[in-house]
Coordinates of C-alpha atoms in Angstrom, one line a residue:
X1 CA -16.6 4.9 20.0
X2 CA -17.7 1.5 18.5
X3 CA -18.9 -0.9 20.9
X4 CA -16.7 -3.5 20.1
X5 CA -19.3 -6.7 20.6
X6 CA -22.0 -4.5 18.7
X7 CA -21.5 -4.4 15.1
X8 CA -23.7 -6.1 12.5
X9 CA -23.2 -6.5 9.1
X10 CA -25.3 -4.2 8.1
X11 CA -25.1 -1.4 10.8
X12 CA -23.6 0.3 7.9
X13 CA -24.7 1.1 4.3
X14 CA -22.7 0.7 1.3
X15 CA -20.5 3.3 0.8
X16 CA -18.9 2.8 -2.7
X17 CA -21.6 3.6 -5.1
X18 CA -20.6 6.8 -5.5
X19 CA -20.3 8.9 -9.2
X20 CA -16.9 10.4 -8.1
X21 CA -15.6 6.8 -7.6
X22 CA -16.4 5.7 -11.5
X23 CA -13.5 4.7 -13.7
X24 CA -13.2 8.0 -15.5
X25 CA -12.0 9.7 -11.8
X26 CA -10.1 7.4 -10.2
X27 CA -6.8 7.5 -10.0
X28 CA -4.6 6.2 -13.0
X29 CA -2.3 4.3 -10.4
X30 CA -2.3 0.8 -8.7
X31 CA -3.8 1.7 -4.6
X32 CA -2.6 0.7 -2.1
X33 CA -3.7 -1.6 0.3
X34 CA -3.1 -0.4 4.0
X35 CA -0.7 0.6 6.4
X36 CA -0.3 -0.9 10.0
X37 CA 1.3 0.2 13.3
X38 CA 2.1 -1.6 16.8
X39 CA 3.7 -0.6 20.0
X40 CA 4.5 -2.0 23.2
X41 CA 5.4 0.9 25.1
X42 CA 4.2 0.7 29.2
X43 CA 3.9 4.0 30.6
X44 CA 4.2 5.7 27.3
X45 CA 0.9 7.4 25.9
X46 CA 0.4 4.4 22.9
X47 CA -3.5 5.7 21.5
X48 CA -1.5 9.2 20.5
X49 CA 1.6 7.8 18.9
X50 CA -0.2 5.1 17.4
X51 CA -2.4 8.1 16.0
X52 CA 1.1 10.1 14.3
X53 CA 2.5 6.6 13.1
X54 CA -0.8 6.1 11.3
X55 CA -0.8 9.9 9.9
X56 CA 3.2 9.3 8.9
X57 CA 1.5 6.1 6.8
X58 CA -1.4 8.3 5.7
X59 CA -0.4 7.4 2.0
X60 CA -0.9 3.7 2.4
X61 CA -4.7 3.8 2.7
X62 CA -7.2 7.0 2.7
X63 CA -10.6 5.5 3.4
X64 CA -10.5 4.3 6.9
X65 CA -8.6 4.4 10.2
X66 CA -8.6 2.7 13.3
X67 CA -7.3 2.4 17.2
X68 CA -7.3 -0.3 19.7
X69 CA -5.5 -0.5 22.6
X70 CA -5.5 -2.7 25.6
X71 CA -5.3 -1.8 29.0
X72 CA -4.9 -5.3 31.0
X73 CA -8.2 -7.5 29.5
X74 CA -9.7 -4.8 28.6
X75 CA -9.6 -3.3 25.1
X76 CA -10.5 -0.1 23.9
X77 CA -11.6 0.9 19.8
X78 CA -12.2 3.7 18.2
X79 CA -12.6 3.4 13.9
X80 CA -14.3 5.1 11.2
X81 CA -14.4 6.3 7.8
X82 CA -12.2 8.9 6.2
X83 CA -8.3 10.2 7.3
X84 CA -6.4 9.7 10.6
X85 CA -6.7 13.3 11.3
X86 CA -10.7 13.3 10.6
X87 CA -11.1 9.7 12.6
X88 CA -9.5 10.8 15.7
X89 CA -9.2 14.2 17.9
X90 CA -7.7 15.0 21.5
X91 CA -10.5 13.5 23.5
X92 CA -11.1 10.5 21.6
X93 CA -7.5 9.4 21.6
X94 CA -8.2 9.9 25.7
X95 CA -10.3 7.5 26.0
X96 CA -8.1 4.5 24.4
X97 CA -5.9 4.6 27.5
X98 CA -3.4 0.8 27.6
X99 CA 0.2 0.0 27.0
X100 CA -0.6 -1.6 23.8
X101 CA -1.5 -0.3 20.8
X102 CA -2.5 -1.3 17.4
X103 CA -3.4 1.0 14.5
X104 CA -4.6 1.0 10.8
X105 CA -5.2 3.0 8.0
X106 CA -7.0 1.4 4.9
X107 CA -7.6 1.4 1.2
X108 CA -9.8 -1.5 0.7
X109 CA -8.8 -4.5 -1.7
X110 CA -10.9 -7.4 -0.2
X111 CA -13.8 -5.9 0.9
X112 CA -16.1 -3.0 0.2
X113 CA -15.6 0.4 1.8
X114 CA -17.2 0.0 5.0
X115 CA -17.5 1.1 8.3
X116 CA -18.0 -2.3 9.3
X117 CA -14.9 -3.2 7.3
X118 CA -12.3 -1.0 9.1
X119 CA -9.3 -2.4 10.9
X120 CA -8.3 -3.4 13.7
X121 CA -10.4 -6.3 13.4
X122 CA -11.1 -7.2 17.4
X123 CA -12.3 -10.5 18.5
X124 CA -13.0 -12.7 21.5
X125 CA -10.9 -15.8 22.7
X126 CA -10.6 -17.7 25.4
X127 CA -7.3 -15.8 26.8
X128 CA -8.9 -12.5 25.8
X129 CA -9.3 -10.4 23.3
X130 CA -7.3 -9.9 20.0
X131 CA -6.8 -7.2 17.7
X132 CA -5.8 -7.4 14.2
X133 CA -4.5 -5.0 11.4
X134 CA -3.9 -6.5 8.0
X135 CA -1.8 -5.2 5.2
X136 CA -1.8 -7.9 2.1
X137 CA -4.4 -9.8 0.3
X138 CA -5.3 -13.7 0.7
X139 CA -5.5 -15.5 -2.1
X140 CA -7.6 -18.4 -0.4
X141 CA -10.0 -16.2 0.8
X142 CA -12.9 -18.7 -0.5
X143 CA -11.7 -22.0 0.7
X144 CA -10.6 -20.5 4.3
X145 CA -14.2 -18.9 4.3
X146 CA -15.8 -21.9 3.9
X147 CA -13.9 -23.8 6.3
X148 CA -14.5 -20.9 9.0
X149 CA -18.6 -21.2 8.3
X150 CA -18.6 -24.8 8.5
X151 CA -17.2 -24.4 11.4
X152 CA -19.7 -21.9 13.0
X153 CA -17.4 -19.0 13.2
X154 CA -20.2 -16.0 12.8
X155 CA -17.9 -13.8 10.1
X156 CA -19.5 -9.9 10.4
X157 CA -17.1 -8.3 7.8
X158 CA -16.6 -8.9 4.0
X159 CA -12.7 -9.1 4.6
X160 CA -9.9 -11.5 4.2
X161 CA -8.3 -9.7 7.8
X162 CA -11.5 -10.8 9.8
X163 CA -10.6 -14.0 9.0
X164 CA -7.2 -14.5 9.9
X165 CA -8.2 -13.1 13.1
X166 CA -10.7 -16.3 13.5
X167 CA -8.3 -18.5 12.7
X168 CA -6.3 -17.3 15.4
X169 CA -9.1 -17.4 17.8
X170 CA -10.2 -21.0 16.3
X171 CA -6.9 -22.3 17.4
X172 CA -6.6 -20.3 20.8
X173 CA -9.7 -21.8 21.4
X174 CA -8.7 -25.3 20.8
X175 CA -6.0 -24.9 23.4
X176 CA -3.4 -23.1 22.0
X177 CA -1.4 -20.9 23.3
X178 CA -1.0 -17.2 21.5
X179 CA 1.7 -17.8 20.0
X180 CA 1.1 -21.6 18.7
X181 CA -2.8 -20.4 17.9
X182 CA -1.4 -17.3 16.0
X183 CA 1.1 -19.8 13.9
X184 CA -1.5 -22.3 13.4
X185 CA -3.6 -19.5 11.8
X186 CA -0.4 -18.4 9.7
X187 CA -0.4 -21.8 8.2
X188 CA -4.0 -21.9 6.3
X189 CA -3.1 -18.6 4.7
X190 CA -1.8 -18.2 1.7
X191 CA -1.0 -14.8 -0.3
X192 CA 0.3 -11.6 1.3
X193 CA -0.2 -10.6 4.7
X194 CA 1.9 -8.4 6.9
X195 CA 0.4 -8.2 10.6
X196 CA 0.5 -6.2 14.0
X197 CA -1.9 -8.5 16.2
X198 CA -2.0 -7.1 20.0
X199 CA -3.5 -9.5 22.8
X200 CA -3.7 -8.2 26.3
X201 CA -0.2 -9.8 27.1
X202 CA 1.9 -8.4 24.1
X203 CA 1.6 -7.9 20.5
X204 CA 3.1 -9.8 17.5
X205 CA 4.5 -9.0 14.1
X206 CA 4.4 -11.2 11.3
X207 CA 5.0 -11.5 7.6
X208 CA 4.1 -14.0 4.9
X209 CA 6.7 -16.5 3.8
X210 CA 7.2 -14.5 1.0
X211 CA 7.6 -10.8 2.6
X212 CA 5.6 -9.3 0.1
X213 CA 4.1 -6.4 2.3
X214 CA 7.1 -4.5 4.6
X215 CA 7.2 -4.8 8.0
X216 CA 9.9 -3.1 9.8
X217 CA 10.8 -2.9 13.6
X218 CA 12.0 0.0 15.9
X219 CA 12.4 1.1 18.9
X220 CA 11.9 3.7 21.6
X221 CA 14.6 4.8 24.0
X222 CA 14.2 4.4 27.7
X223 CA 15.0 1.6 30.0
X224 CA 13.0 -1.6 29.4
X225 CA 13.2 -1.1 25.8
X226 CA 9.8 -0.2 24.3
X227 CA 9.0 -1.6 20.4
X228 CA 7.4 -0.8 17.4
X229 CA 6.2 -1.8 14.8
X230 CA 5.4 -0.3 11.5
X231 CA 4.6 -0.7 7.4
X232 CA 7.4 1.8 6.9
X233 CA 9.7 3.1 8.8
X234 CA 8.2 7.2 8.0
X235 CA 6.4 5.6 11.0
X236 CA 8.9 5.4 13.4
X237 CA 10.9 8.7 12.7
X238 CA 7.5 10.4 13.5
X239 CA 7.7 9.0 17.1
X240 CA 11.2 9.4 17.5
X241 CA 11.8 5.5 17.5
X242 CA 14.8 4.5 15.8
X243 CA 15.0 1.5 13.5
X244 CA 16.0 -2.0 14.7
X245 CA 15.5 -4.1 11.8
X246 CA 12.8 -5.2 9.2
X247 CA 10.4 -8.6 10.2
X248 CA 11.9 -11.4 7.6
X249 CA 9.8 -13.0 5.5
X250 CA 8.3 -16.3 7.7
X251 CA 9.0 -14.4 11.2
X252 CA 6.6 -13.0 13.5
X253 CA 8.3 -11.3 16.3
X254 CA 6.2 -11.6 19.7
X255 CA 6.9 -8.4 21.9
X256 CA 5.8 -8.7 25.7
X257 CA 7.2 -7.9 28.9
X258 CA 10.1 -10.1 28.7
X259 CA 11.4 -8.7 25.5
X260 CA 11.3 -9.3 21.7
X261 CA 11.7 -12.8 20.5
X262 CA 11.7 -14.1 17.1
X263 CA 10.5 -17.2 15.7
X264 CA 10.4 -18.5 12.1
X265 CA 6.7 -20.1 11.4
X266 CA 7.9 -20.7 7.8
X267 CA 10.6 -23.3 7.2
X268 CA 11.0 -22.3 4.0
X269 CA 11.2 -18.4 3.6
X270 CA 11.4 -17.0 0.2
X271 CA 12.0 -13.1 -0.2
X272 CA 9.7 -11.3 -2.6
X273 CA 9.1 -8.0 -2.0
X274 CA 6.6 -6.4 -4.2
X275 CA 9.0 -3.8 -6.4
X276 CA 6.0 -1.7 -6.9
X277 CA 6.5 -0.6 -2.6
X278 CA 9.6 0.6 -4.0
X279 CA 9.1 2.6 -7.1
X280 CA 5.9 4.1 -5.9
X281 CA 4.3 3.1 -2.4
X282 CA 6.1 3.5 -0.1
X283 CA 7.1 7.3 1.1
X284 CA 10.5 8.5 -0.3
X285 CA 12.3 9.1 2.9
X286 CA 11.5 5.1 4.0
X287 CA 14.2 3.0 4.2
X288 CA 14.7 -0.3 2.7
X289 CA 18.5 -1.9 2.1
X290 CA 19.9 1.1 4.1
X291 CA 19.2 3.8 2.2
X292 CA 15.7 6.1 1.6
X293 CA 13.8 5.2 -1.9
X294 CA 14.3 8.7 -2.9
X295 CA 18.3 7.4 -3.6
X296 CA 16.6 4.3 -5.2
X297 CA 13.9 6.0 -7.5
X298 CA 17.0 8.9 -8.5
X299 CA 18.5 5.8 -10.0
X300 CA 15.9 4.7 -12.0
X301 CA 15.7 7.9 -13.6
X302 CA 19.8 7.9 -14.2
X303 CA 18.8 4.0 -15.6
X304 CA 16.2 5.2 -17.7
X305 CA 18.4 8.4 -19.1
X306 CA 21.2 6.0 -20.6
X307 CA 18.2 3.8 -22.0
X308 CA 15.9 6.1 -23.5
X309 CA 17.3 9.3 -24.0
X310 CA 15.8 12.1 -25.8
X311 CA 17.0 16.0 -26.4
X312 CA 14.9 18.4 -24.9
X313 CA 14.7 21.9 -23.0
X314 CA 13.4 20.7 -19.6
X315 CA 12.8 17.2 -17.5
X316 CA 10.1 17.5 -14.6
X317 CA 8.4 14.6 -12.9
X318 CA 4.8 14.2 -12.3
X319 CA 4.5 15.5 -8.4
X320 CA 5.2 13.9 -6.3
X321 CA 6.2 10.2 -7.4
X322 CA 7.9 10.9 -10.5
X323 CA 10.0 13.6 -9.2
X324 CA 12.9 11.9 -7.7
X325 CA 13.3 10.0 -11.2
X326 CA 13.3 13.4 -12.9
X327 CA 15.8 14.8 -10.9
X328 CA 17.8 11.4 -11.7
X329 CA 17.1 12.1 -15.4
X330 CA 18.1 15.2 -15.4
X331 CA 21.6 14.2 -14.3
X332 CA 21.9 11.8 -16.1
X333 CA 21.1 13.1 -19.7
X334 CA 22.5 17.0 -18.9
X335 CA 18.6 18.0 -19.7
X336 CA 17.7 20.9 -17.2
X337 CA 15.7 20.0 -14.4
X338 CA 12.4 22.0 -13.6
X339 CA 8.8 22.3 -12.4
X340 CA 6.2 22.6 -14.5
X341 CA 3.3 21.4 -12.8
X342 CA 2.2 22.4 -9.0
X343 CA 0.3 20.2 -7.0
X344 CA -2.7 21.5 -4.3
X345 CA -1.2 19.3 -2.0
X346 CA -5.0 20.5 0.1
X347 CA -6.6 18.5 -2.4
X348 CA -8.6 15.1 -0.2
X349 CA -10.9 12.5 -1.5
X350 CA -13.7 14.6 -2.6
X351 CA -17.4 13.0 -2.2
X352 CA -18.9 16.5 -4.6
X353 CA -19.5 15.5 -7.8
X354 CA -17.6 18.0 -10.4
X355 CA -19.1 20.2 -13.0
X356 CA -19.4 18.6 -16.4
X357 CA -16.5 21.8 -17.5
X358 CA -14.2 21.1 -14.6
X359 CA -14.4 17.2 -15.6
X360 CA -13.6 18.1 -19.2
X361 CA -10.8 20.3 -18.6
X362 CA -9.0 17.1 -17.2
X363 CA -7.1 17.4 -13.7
X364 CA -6.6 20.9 -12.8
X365 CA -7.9 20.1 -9.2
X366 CA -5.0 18.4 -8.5
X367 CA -2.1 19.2 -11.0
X368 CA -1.8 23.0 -12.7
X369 CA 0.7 23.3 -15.5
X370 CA 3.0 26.4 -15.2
X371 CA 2.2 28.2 -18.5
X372 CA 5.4 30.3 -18.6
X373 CA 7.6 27.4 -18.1
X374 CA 6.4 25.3 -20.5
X375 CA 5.7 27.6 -23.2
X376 CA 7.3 27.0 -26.4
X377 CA 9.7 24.4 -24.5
X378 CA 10.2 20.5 -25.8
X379 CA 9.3 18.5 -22.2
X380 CA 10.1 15.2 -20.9
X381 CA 7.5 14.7 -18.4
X382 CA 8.6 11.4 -16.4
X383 CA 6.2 9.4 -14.1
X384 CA 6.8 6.3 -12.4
X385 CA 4.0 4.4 -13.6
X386 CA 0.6 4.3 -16.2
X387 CA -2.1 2.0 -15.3
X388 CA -5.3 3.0 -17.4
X389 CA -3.8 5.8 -19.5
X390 CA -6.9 7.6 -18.6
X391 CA -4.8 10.5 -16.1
X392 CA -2.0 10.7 -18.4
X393 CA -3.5 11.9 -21.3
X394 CA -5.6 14.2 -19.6
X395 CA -2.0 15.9 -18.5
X396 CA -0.4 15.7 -21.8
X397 CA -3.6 17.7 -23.2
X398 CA -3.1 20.1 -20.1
X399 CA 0.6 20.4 -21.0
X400 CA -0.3 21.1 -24.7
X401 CA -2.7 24.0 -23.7
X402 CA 0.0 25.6 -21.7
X403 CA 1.8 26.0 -24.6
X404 CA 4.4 22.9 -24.7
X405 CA 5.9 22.7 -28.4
X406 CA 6.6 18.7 -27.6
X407 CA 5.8 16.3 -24.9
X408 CA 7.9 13.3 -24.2
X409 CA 7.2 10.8 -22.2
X410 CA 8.9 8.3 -19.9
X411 CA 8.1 6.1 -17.2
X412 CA 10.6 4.8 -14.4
X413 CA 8.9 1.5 -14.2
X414 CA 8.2 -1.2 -17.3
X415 CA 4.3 -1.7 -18.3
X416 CA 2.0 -2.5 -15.8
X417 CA 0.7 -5.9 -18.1
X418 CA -0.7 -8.0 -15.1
X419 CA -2.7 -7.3 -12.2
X420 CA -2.1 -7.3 -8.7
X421 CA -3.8 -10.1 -5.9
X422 CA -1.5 -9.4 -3.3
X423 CA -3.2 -6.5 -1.8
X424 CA -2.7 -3.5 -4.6
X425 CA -6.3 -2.8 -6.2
X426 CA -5.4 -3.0 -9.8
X427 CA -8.4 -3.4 -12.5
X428 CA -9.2 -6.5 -14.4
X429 CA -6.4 -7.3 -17.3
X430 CA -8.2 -5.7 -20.3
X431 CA -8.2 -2.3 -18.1
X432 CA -4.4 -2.1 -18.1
X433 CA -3.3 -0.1 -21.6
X434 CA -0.2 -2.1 -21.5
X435 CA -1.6 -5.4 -21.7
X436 CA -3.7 -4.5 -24.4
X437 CA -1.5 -1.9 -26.4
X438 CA 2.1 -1.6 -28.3
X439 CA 4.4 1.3 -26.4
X440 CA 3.5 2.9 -30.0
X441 CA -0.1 2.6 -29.9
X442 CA -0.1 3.8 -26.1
X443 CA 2.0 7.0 -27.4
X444 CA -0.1 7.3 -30.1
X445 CA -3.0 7.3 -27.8
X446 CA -1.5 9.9 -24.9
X447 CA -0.7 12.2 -28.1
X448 CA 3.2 12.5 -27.3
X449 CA 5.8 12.7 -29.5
X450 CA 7.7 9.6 -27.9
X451 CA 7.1 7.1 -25.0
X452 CA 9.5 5.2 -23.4
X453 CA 9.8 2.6 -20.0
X454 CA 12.1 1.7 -17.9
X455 CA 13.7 -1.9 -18.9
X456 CA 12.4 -5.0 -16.4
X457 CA 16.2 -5.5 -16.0
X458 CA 17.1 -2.0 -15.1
X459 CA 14.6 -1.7 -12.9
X460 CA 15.8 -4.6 -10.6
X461 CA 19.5 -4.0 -11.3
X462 CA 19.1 0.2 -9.8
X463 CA 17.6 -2.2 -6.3
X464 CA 21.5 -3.2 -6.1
X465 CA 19.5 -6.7 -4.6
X466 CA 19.2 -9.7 -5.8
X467 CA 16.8 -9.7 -9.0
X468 CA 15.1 -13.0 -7.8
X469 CA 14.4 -11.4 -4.3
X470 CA 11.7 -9.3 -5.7
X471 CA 8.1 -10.0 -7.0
X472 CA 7.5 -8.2 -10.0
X473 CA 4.1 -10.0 -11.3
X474 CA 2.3 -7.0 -12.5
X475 CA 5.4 -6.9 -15.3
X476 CA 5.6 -10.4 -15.8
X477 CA 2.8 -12.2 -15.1
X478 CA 4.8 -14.8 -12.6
X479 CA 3.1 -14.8 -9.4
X480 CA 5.1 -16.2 -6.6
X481 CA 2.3 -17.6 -4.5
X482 CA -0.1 -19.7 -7.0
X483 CA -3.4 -18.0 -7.6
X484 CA -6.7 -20.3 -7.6
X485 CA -8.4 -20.5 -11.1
X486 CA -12.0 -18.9 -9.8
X487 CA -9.4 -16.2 -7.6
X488 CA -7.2 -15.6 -10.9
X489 CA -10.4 -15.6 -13.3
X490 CA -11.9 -12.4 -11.6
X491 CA -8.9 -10.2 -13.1
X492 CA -6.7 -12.2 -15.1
X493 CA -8.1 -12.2 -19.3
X494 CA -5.0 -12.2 -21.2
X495 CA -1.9 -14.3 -22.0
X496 CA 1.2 -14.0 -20.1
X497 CA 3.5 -11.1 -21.6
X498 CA 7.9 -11.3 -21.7
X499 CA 9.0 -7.7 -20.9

């Protein structure tokens, strides 16, 4: 366990400079930030069903994972490197005994990969102790930094979540209650930030006034209602909690023992989801608008048949986030539906280095082409996104050697031109093949004999939303929430693109 009053910024060496971490092996998709989990549930064990609501939102984050719960004033932590399943056992999730619970599981975007980094982010106040788990990315990280040392607040982490938890303990501080100190706080952020924050009273849920990160609410039977609170809601059908409703954009819900109540901190809510939580992010069997993405993503793969259809002998998606677009091809265009790569679904973050023959014979670790079912067959391979190009051409060589007479291309999303500062780590502009590169010269580069995306327009019409309720900046290049010049330097190169 980590003494919660005992870490020091550098209790913990660097772990990111490591060779299998270089640009040539990481993946060729945006990351995503984090996934976080709350409950209020008295008499209910919270440590272990935080634990499954973290391993249901396993996808969201892969480097670190984190507990704390509070029993009365006194809080209890456990977090560490590496999966849920590796960070906690039986006897550690015994000693984070409470009613309250809040959990995290992290892919760093503002911040290195440090111990000292992992979530929940606990600090002292005046009322008591808070705990904080951040999914998002500030975009005022530097001015709210400086205003937090100027003001003596003693910052140990390298993250933007640290400090929204000290500007909820400045203001608690000051007088405020935990409610007005946590709204306070709300108010010098700006960018994208969906919260569970647990005091020793209750625990709140809160989203940007944008709503760029999901939040959703649910429930567990049994009389006084118990809540929860999760990035997804894969993490309340893991617990048995049924859905309530999502957190709106501007609303941070405060769950105690009187209830849930709602409040609006933002006068002036504007929905933006990020689209990319709903092509690729977020699990297939989450909800969002009533119905799982799988339905959604089988849509965009009907959308991009009728747009970009080519005659072939078989359609398979890349597993597993391409496949529910493939299947949607496939019924759409009348092309048969297959397999023809497997995925070791065994396969981790590996720290061992591989052989200079295993590097060069691209991604067989992870994806193995089926040789019989692609042999002498025309293919339409269909992914949902390409980032760096780097991973798909690797495949398209890897579906060449298995004997594939012709590869085709297509992607259920439109190029990725711009990059992401709302807590996906995307590279720097002139990393993104899109932004640099024609849809020609990209298919010219991956070696197929066509390429095609999904239209901007298609995409947003298969959501069955409103188009304007979305935020889809890494197509576009318009950010909803202004970035700072020094903020928007670091990644942004290039000149805005119309898609």
């Amino acid at each position: 366990m980590i003494p919660i009053d005992s870490v020091t910024p550098d209790e913990y060496p660097n772990q990111t400079n490591n060779p299998i971490d270089s640009q040539e092996n990481r993946p060729d998709k945006p990351e995503e930030a984090c996934g976080v989990f709350g409950i209020y549930a008295p008499g209910e064990n919270v440590a272990k069903l935080t634990y499954f609501g973290l391993y249901a939102l396993q996808h969201r984050g892969q480097e670190s994972a984190g507990i704390a719960t509070f029993e009365g004033t006194t809080v209890h932590l456990h977090k560490d490197m590496g999966l849920v399943s590796q960070v906690f056992n039986e006897s550690i999730l015994e000693e984070l005994p409470g009613d309250i619970g809040v959990g995290h599981t992290r892919y760093s975007t503002t911040g290195s990969s440090r111990k000292v980094n992992a979530q929940p982010a606990v600090l002292d106040t005046r009322l008591g102790k808070l705990a904080l788990a951040h999914n998002g990315n500030l975009v005022n990280t530097v001015k709210l930094r400086e205003e937090l040392v100027n003001s003596n607040c003693n910052l140990v982490t390298t993250t933007d979540s640290e400090m929204i938890a000290f500007a909820i303990a400045q203001a608690v501080n000051a007088g405020a209650d935990w409610l007005d100190g946590a709204i306070q706080a709300f108010h010098r952020c700006e960018g994208a930030f969906s919260l569970v924050i647990g005091t020793p009273v209750g625990v709140m849920g809160v989203r940007d006034t944008n709503g760029i990160r999901p939040l959703v609410i649910g429930t567990l039977p049994g009389n006084p209602v118990r809540y929860v609170l999760s990035s997804e809601t894969c993490g309340l059908d893991i617990i048995g909690a049924d859905y309530l409703r999502d957190v709106e954009p501007g609303e941070v819900v405060w769950i105690t023992e009187e209830g849930l109540a709602s409040y609006h901190w933002s006068q002036k809510p504007e929905r933006r989801l990020c689209i990319f939580e709903m092509i690729y992010f977020a699990r297939p069997d989450s909800q969002m608008h009533n119905e799982t993405l799988y339905s959604y993503r089988m849509r965009l793969g009907r959308q991009l048949a009728a747009e970009s259809y080519v005659d072939a002998d078989i359609v398979f998606g890349v597993p597993d986030s391409g496949i529910p677009a493939a299947i949607g091809f496939s019924q759409a265009s009348g092309v048969a539906y297959g397999e023809g790569l497997i995925k070791n679904r065994y396969v981790g973050r590996t720290f061992i280095q591989p052989t200079q023959s295993m590097r060069e014979s691209g991604i067989k670790m992870k994806l193995n082409p089926l040789k019989d079912v692609l042999a002498g067959k025309r293919v339409i391979i269909v992914d949902d996104s390409i980032v760096r190009g780097t991973t798909s051409r690797k495949l398209v060589k890897a579906l060449r050697d298995a004997g594939a007479a012709e590869v085709h291309m297509r992607i259920s999303s439109p190029p990725v031109t711009h990059p992401c500062f709302y807590g996906i780590d995307t590279d720097t502009q002139d990393q993104l093949i899109a932004a640099t590169k024609s849809v020609e010269e990209i298919a010219k580069q991956l070696e197929v004999e066509s390429l095609a995306y999904l239209s901007w327009d298609g995409m947003l019409e298969a959501t069955r939303e409103d188009k304007n309720s979305f935020c889809s900046a890494c197509f576009t290049g318009d950010y909803p929430v202004t970035i700072p010049e020094q903020v928007k330097r670091s990644k942004l190169i290039l000149e805005k693109v119309v898609v």
